[in-house]
Amino acid sequence: MSEKNKIGAKVKLVRENRKLSIEDVSERTNLPAEQIKSIEDGSLVPNLTPLIKIARVLGVRLGTFMDDDENLGPVVTKAQDKKEVTRFSDRGNAVNSDLDFYTLAQNKAGRHMDPFIIDIFPSSEEEIKLSTHEGEEFIYVLEGEVEIIYGKDKYELKQGDSIYYESIVAHHVHSHGNEKAKILAVVYTPA
């Protein structure tokens, strides 16, 4: 199953388990029903904003859509085990991925933070869609350079730099320049 279909299939499974229609979720998230349908059938590479809104309405963490098994004790992720990638777009409605997410601690049950290693690919598109959702984010640049738009401000970060911010403020993270960047991102979304 492709990464697009894996996330969509989980969204659909959770939605159906909650006995909600696509229209119910659409109404509660203020997302178009067609967008939710496209996420579920895997024809759309979603960005995080709609997935966070859907997760909140369904009463689950964002990571639920990427998790496999869950463990109540400590979870260790070895470098060689970090093989599964989930792809997202950093644009509104895209069919291609700009962001490759490697989930860390995906098997940890009951967590409140979602840690990721993210490869950010340069985008030739001028369209930037700001994201806003409840919670907080921490970003540490492992490789390359990133630009973060936060409200009306812009921050350029290089390898070794970090930023911590409230994610309720409109924001966007993208590679700066023509090179791929790699970040460690920890996203906290209140339950």
Coordinates of N, CA and C in Angstrom, one line a residue:
M1 N 0.9 -1.2 0.0 CA 0.0 0.0 0.0 C 0.9 1.2 0.0
S2 N 0.7 2.2 -0.9 CA 1.5 3.4 -0.9 C 1.2 4.2 0.3
E3 N 2.2 5.2 0.6 CA 2.1 6.0 1.8 C 0.8 6.9 1.7
K4 N 0.4 7.3 0.5 CA -0.8 8.2 0.4 C -2.0 7.3 0.8
N5 N -2.1 6.1 0.3 CA -3.2 5.3 0.6 C -3.2 4.8 2.0
K6 N -2.0 4.6 2.6 CA -2.0 4.2 4.0 C -2.6 5.3 4.9
I7 N -2.3 6.5 4.7 CA -2.9 7.6 5.6 C -4.4 7.7 5.3
G8 N -4.7 7.7 4.0 CA -6.1 7.8 3.6 C -7.0 6.7 4.2
A9 N -6.4 5.5 4.1 CA -7.1 4.3 4.6 C -7.3 4.4 6.1
K10 N -6.3 4.9 6.8 CA -6.5 5.1 8.3 C -7.5 6.2 8.6
V11 N -7.5 7.3 7.9 CA -8.5 8.3 8.1 C -9.9 7.8 7.9
K12 N -10.1 7.0 6.8 CA -11.4 6.4 6.5 C -11.8 5.4 7.6
L13 N -10.9 4.6 8.0 CA -11.1 3.6 9.1 C -11.6 4.3 10.4
V14 N -10.8 5.3 10.8 CA -11.2 6.0 12.1 C -12.5 6.7 11.9
R15 N -12.7 7.3 10.8 CA -14.0 8.1 10.5 C -15.2 7.1 10.5
E16 N -15.0 5.9 9.9 CA -16.1 5.0 9.8 C -16.3 4.3 11.2
N17 N -15.3 4.1 12.0 CA -15.4 3.6 13.3 C -16.2 4.6 14.2
R18 N -16.0 5.8 14.0 CA -16.7 6.9 14.7 C -18.2 7.1 14.2
K19 N -18.5 6.3 13.1 CA -19.8 6.4 12.5 C -20.1 7.8 12.0
L20 N -19.1 8.4 11.4 CA -19.3 9.8 10.8 C -19.2 9.7 9.3
S21 N -20.0 10.5 8.6 CA -19.9 10.5 7.2 C -18.8 11.5 6.8
I22 N -18.4 11.5 5.5 CA -17.5 12.5 5.0 C -18.1 13.9 5.2
E23 N -19.4 14.0 5.0 CA -20.1 15.3 5.1 C -20.1 15.8 6.6
D24 N -20.2 14.8 7.6 CA -20.1 15.2 9.0 C -18.7 15.8 9.3
V25 N -17.7 15.1 8.8 CA -16.3 15.6 9.0 C -16.1 16.9 8.3
S26 N -16.6 17.0 7.1 CA -16.5 18.3 6.4 C -17.1 19.4 7.1
E27 N -18.2 19.2 7.7 CA -18.9 20.3 8.4 C -18.2 20.7 9.7
R28 N -17.6 19.7 10.4 CA -16.9 20.0 11.6 C -15.5 20.5 11.5
T29 N -14.9 20.3 10.3 CA -13.6 20.8 10.1 C -13.5 22.0 9.2
N30 N -14.6 22.3 8.5 CA -14.7 23.4 7.5 C -13.8 23.1 6.3
L31 N -13.6 21.8 6.1 CA -12.9 21.4 4.9 C -13.9 20.9 3.8
P32 N -13.6 21.1 2.6 CA -14.5 20.6 1.5 C -14.6 19.1 1.6
A33 N -15.8 18.6 1.4 CA -16.0 17.1 1.4 C -15.1 16.4 0.3
E34 N -15.0 17.1 -0.8 CA -14.2 16.5 -1.9 C -12.7 16.4 -1.5
Q35 N -12.2 17.3 -0.7 CA -10.8 17.2 -0.2 C -10.7 16.0 0.7
I36 N -11.6 15.8 1.6 CA -11.6 14.7 2.5 C -11.7 13.4 1.8
K37 N -12.5 13.3 0.8 CA -12.7 12.1 -0.1 C -11.4 11.8 -0.8
S38 N -10.7 12.9 -1.3 CA -9.5 12.7 -2.0 C -8.3 12.2 -1.1
I39 N -8.3 12.7 0.1 CA -7.3 12.2 1.1 C -7.6 10.7 1.4
E40 N -8.8 10.4 1.6 CA -9.2 9.0 1.9 C -8.9 8.0 0.7
D41 N -9.1 8.5 -0.5 CA -8.9 7.5 -1.6 C -7.4 7.6 -2.1
G42 N -6.6 8.5 -1.5 CA -5.2 8.6 -1.8 C -4.8 9.3 -3.1
S43 N -5.8 10.0 -3.7 CA -5.5 10.8 -4.9 C -4.9 12.2 -4.6
L44 N -4.9 12.6 -3.3 CA -4.3 13.9 -2.9 C -3.3 13.6 -1.9
V45 N -2.1 14.3 -2.0 CA -1.1 14.3 -1.0 C -1.4 15.4 -0.1
P46 N -1.9 15.1 1.1 CA -2.4 16.2 2.0 C -1.2 16.9 2.6
N47 N -1.5 18.2 3.0 CA -0.6 18.9 3.9 C -1.1 18.6 5.3
L48 N -0.3 19.0 6.3 CA -0.7 18.7 7.7 C -1.9 19.3 8.2
T49 N -2.2 20.6 7.8 CA -3.4 21.3 8.3 C -4.7 20.5 8.2
P50 N -5.1 20.0 7.1 CA -6.3 19.3 7.1 C -6.3 18.0 7.9
L51 N -5.1 17.3 7.9 CA -5.0 16.1 8.7 C -5.2 16.4 10.2
I52 N -4.6 17.5 10.7 CA -4.7 17.9 12.1 C -6.2 18.2 12.4
K53 N -6.8 18.9 11.5 CA -8.3 19.3 11.7 C -9.1 18.0 11.8
I54 N -8.8 17.0 10.9 CA -9.6 15.8 10.8 C -9.3 15.0 12.1
A55 N -8.0 14.9 12.5 CA -7.7 14.2 13.7 C -8.4 14.8 14.9
R56 N -8.5 16.1 15.0 CA -9.2 16.7 16.2 C -10.6 16.3 16.2
V57 N -11.3 16.4 15.0 CA -12.7 16.1 14.9 C -12.9 14.6 15.3
L58 N -12.0 13.7 14.9 CA -12.2 12.3 15.1 C -11.7 11.9 16.5
G59 N -11.1 12.9 17.3 CA -10.6 12.6 18.6 C -9.4 11.8 18.7
V60 N -8.5 11.9 17.7 CA -7.2 11.1 17.8 C -6.1 12.1 17.5
R61 N -4.9 11.6 17.8 CA -3.6 12.3 17.6 C -3.4 12.3 16.1
L62 N -2.6 13.2 15.6 CA -2.2 13.2 14.2 C -1.4 11.9 13.9
G63 N -0.6 11.5 14.8 CA 0.2 10.3 14.6 C -0.6 9.0 14.4
T64 N -1.8 9.1 14.9 CA -2.7 7.9 14.7 C -2.8 7.5 13.2
F65 N -2.7 8.4 12.3 CA -2.9 8.1 10.9 C -1.6 7.5 10.3
M66 N -0.5 7.6 11.1 CA 0.8 7.0 10.7 C 1.3 5.8 11.5
D67 N 0.6 5.6 12.6 CA 1.0 4.5 13.6 C 0.7 3.1 13.1
D68 N 1.5 2.2 13.6 CA 1.2 0.8 13.4 C 0.8 0.2 14.7
D69 N 1.7 -0.5 15.4 CA 1.4 -1.0 16.7 C 1.7 0.0 17.8
E70 N 1.0 -0.1 18.9 CA 1.3 0.8 20.0 C 1.9 0.1 21.2
N71 N 2.7 0.8 22.0 CA 3.4 0.3 23.1 C 3.3 1.3 24.2
L72 N 3.0 0.8 25.5 CA 2.9 1.7 26.6 C 4.2 2.0 27.2
G73 N 5.2 1.2 27.0 CA 6.5 1.4 27.6 C 7.4 2.3 26.7
P74 N 8.7 2.4 27.0 CA 9.6 3.2 26.2 C 9.6 2.6 24.8
V75 N 9.8 3.5 23.8 CA 9.9 3.0 22.4 C 11.3 3.5 21.9
V76 N 12.1 2.6 21.4 CA 13.4 2.9 20.8 C 13.2 2.8 19.3
T77 N 13.7 3.8 18.6 CA 13.7 3.7 17.1 C 15.2 3.7 16.7
K78 N 15.7 2.6 16.2 CA 17.0 2.5 15.7 C 17.1 3.1 14.3
A79 N 18.3 3.6 14.0 CA 18.5 4.3 12.7 C 18.1 3.3 11.6
Q80 N 18.5 2.1 11.7 CA 18.2 1.1 10.6 C 16.7 0.8 10.5
D81 N 16.0 1.1 11.5 CA 14.5 0.8 11.5 C 13.7 2.0 11.0
K82 N 14.3 3.1 10.8 CA 13.6 4.3 10.3 C 13.4 4.2 8.8
K83 N 12.7 3.2 8.3 CA 12.6 3.0 6.9 C 11.3 3.5 6.2
E84 N 10.2 3.6 7.0 CA 9.0 3.9 6.3 C 8.8 5.4 6.2
V85 N 8.5 5.8 5.0 CA 8.3 7.3 4.8 C 6.9 7.6 4.5
T86 N 6.4 8.7 5.0 CA 5.1 9.2 4.7 C 5.3 10.6 4.0
R87 N 4.6 10.7 2.8 CA 4.8 11.9 2.1 C 3.7 12.9 2.2
F88 N 4.0 14.2 2.3 CA 3.0 15.2 2.4 C 3.4 16.3 1.4
S89 N 2.4 17.2 1.2 CA 2.6 18.4 0.4 C 2.6 19.6 1.3
D90 N 3.5 20.6 0.9 CA 3.4 21.8 1.7 C 2.6 22.9 1.0
R91 N 1.9 22.4 -0.1 CA 1.0 23.3 -0.8 C -0.5 22.8 -0.6
G92 N -1.4 23.7 -0.9 CA -2.8 23.4 -0.7 C -3.3 22.1 -1.2
N93 N -3.5 21.9 -2.5 CA -3.9 20.7 -3.1 C -2.9 20.2 -4.1
A94 N -2.1 19.3 -3.8 CA -1.0 18.9 -4.6 C -1.1 17.4 -4.9
V95 N -0.6 17.0 -6.0 CA -0.5 15.5 -6.3 C 0.9 15.0 -6.1
N96 N 1.9 15.9 -5.8 CA 3.3 15.5 -5.6 C 3.7 15.9 -4.1
S97 N 4.7 15.2 -3.7 CA 5.2 15.4 -2.3 C 6.4 16.4 -2.3
D98 N 6.3 17.3 -1.3 CA 7.5 18.2 -1.0 C 8.2 17.8 0.3
L99 N 7.5 17.0 1.1 CA 7.9 16.6 2.4 C 7.9 15.1 2.6
D100 N 9.0 14.6 3.0 CA 9.1 13.1 3.4 C 9.2 13.0 4.9
F101 N 8.3 12.5 5.6 CA 8.2 12.3 7.0 C 8.7 10.9 7.4
Y102 N 9.7 10.9 8.3 CA 10.1 9.6 8.9 C 9.6 9.7 10.4
T103 N 8.6 8.9 10.7 CA 8.0 9.0 12.1 C 9.0 8.3 13.1
L104 N 9.2 9.0 14.2 CA 10.0 8.5 15.3 C 9.0 8.1 16.4
A105 N 9.2 7.1 17.1 CA 8.4 6.6 18.2 C 6.9 6.4 17.7
Q106 N 6.8 5.9 16.5 CA 5.4 5.7 16.0 C 4.6 4.6 16.8
N107 N 5.3 3.8 17.5 CA 4.6 2.7 18.3 C 4.3 3.1 19.7
K108 N 4.6 4.3 20.1 CA 4.4 4.8 21.5 C 2.9 5.1 21.7
A109 N 2.3 4.4 22.6 CA 0.9 4.6 22.9 C 0.7 5.8 23.8
G110 N -0.3 6.6 23.6 CA -0.7 7.7 24.5 C 0.3 8.9 24.4
R111 N 1.1 9.0 23.4 CA 2.0 10.1 23.4 C 1.3 11.4 23.1
H112 N 1.9 12.6 23.5 CA 1.3 13.9 23.2 C 2.1 14.7 22.2
M113 N 3.3 14.1 21.9 CA 4.2 14.7 21.0 C 4.4 13.8 19.8
D114 N 4.6 14.3 18.6 CA 4.9 13.5 17.4 C 6.2 14.0 16.9
P115 N 7.3 13.2 17.1 CA 8.6 13.5 16.6 C 8.8 12.9 15.2
F116 N 9.4 13.7 14.3 CA 9.6 13.3 12.9 C 11.0 13.8 12.5
I117 N 11.6 13.1 11.6 CA 12.7 13.6 10.7 C 12.0 13.9 9.4
I118 N 12.2 15.1 8.9 CA 11.5 15.5 7.6 C 12.6 15.9 6.6
D119 N 12.5 15.3 5.4 CA 13.3 15.8 4.3 C 12.4 16.8 3.6
I120 N 12.9 18.0 3.4 CA 12.1 19.1 2.7 C 12.8 19.3 1.4
F121 N 12.0 19.1 0.3 CA 12.5 19.2 -1.0 C 12.2 20.6 -1.6
P122 N 13.1 21.2 -2.4 CA 12.9 22.5 -3.0 C 11.6 22.5 -3.8
S123 N 10.8 23.5 -3.7 CA 9.6 23.6 -4.5 C 9.7 24.7 -5.5
S124 N 9.3 24.3 -6.7 CA 9.4 25.3 -7.8 C 8.1 26.2 -7.8
E125 N 7.1 25.8 -7.0 CA 5.9 26.5 -6.9 C 6.0 27.8 -6.1
E126 N 5.4 28.8 -6.5 CA 5.4 30.1 -5.7 C 4.3 30.1 -4.7
E127 N 3.3 29.2 -4.8 CA 2.2 29.2 -3.9 C 2.6 28.7 -2.5
I128 N 2.4 29.4 -1.5 CA 2.7 29.0 -0.2 C 1.4 29.0 0.6
K129 N 1.0 27.9 1.2 CA -0.2 27.9 2.0 C 0.2 27.8 3.4
L130 N -0.2 28.8 4.2 CA 0.2 28.9 5.6 C -0.7 27.9 6.3
S131 N -0.2 27.3 7.4 CA -0.9 26.3 8.2 C -1.1 26.9 9.6
T132 N -2.2 26.5 10.2 CA -2.5 26.9 11.5 C -3.3 25.8 12.2
H133 N -2.9 25.5 13.4 CA -3.6 24.5 14.2 C -3.2 24.6 15.7
E134 N -3.9 24.0 16.5 CA -3.6 24.1 18.0 C -2.3 23.4 18.2
G135 N -1.6 23.8 19.2 CA -0.4 23.1 19.6 C 0.9 23.9 19.5
E136 N 2.0 23.2 19.6 CA 3.3 23.8 19.5 C 4.2 23.0 18.6
E137 N 5.3 23.6 18.1 CA 6.2 22.9 17.2 C 7.6 23.3 17.6
F138 N 8.5 22.3 17.5 CA 9.9 22.6 17.7 C 10.6 22.0 16.5
I139 N 11.5 22.8 15.9 CA 12.2 22.4 14.7 C 13.7 22.7 14.9
Y140 N 14.5 21.6 14.5 CA 15.9 21.7 14.6 C 16.5 21.3 13.2
V141 N 17.3 22.2 12.6 CA 17.8 21.9 11.3 C 19.0 21.0 11.3
L142 N 18.9 19.8 10.7 CA 19.9 18.9 10.6 C 20.9 19.1 9.4
E143 N 20.3 19.4 8.3 CA 21.0 19.7 7.1 C 20.4 20.7 6.3
G144 N 21.2 21.5 5.5 CA 20.6 22.5 4.6 C 20.1 23.7 5.3
E145 N 19.2 24.5 4.6 CA 18.7 25.7 5.1 C 17.2 25.7 4.9
V146 N 16.4 26.2 5.9 CA 15.0 26.3 5.8 C 14.6 27.8 6.1
E147 N 13.4 28.1 5.5 CA 12.8 29.4 5.8 C 11.5 29.1 6.5
I148 N 11.2 29.8 7.6 CA 10.0 29.6 8.3 C 9.2 30.9 8.2
I149 N 8.0 30.9 7.7 CA 7.2 32.1 7.8 C 6.3 31.9 9.0
Y150 N 6.3 32.8 9.9 CA 5.6 32.7 11.2 C 4.8 34.1 11.3
G151 N 3.5 34.0 11.1 CA 2.8 35.3 11.1 C 3.3 36.2 10.0
K152 N 3.7 37.3 10.3 CA 4.2 38.3 9.3 C 5.8 38.3 9.3
D153 N 6.4 37.4 10.1 CA 7.8 37.3 10.2 C 8.4 36.2 9.4
K154 N 9.6 36.3 8.9 CA 10.4 35.2 8.3 C 11.6 34.9 9.0
Y155 N 12.0 33.7 9.2 CA 13.2 33.2 9.8 C 13.9 32.3 8.9
E156 N 15.2 32.6 8.7 CA 16.1 31.7 7.9 C 17.0 30.9 8.9
L157 N 16.9 29.6 8.8 CA 17.6 28.8 9.8 C 18.6 27.9 9.0
K158 N 19.8 27.7 9.5 CA 20.8 26.9 8.9 C 21.1 25.7 9.8
Q159 N 21.9 24.8 9.4 CA 22.2 23.6 10.1 C 22.6 24.0 11.6
G160 N 22.0 23.3 12.5 CA 22.3 23.6 13.9 C 21.4 24.6 14.6
D161 N 20.6 25.3 13.8 CA 19.6 26.3 14.3 C 18.3 25.6 14.7
S162 N 17.6 26.3 15.6 CA 16.3 25.7 15.9 C 15.3 26.8 16.2
I163 N 14.0 26.5 16.2 CA 12.9 27.4 16.5 C 11.8 26.6 17.2
Y164 N 11.2 27.3 18.2 CA 10.0 26.7 18.9 C 8.9 27.8 18.8
Y165 N 7.7 27.3 18.4 CA 6.7 28.3 18.3 C 5.3 27.7 18.5
E166 N 4.3 28.6 18.8 CA 2.9 28.2 18.9 C 2.4 28.0 17.5
S167 N 1.8 26.9 17.3 CA 1.4 26.6 15.9 C 0.0 27.2 15.6
I168 N -0.6 27.8 16.5 CA -1.9 28.5 16.2 C -1.7 29.7 15.4
V169 N -0.5 30.3 15.4 CA -0.1 31.4 14.5 C 0.2 30.8 13.1
A170 N -0.4 31.4 12.1 CA -0.2 30.9 10.7 C 1.3 30.8 10.4
H171 N 1.7 29.6 9.9 CA 3.2 29.4 9.6 C 3.4 28.4 8.4
H172 N 4.6 28.4 8.0 CA 5.0 27.6 6.8 C 6.5 27.3 6.9
V173 N 6.9 26.0 6.7 CA 8.3 25.7 6.7 C 8.6 25.1 5.3
H174 N 9.7 25.7 4.7 CA 10.1 25.2 3.4 C 11.6 25.3 3.2
S175 N 12.2 24.6 2.3 CA 13.6 24.7 2.1 C 13.9 26.1 1.5
H176 N 15.1 26.5 1.9 CA 15.5 27.9 1.5 C 16.6 27.6 0.4
G177 N 16.4 28.1 -0.8 CA 17.3 27.9 -1.9 C 16.9 26.7 -2.7
N178 N 17.9 26.1 -3.4 CA 17.6 25.0 -4.4 C 18.0 23.7 -3.8
E179 N 18.4 23.6 -2.6 CA 18.9 22.3 -2.0 C 17.8 21.7 -1.0
K180 N 17.9 20.4 -0.9 CA 17.0 19.7 0.0 C 17.5 20.1 1.5
A181 N 16.6 20.1 2.4 CA 16.9 20.3 3.8 C 16.4 19.2 4.6
K182 N 17.0 18.9 5.8 CA 16.5 17.9 6.7 C 16.3 18.5 8.1
I183 N 15.2 18.2 8.7 CA 14.9 18.8 10.0 C 14.4 17.7 11.0
L184 N 14.6 17.9 12.2 CA 14.0 17.2 13.3 C 12.8 18.1 13.7
A185 N 11.6 17.6 13.7 CA 10.4 18.4 14.1 C 9.7 17.6 15.1
V186 N 9.3 18.3 16.2 CA 8.5 17.7 17.2 C 7.2 18.5 17.3
V187 N 6.1 17.9 17.0 CA 4.8 18.6 17.0 C 4.0 18.1 18.2
Y188 N 3.5 19.1 19.0 CA 2.6 18.8 20.1 C 1.2 19.3 19.7
T189 N 0.3 18.4 19.8 CA -1.1 18.8 19.6 C -1.9 18.3 20.8
P190 N -2.6 19.3 21.4 CA -3.3 18.9 22.6 C -4.5 17.9 22.3
A191 N -4.7 17.0 23.2 CA -5.8 16.0 23.0 C -7.1 16.5 23.1

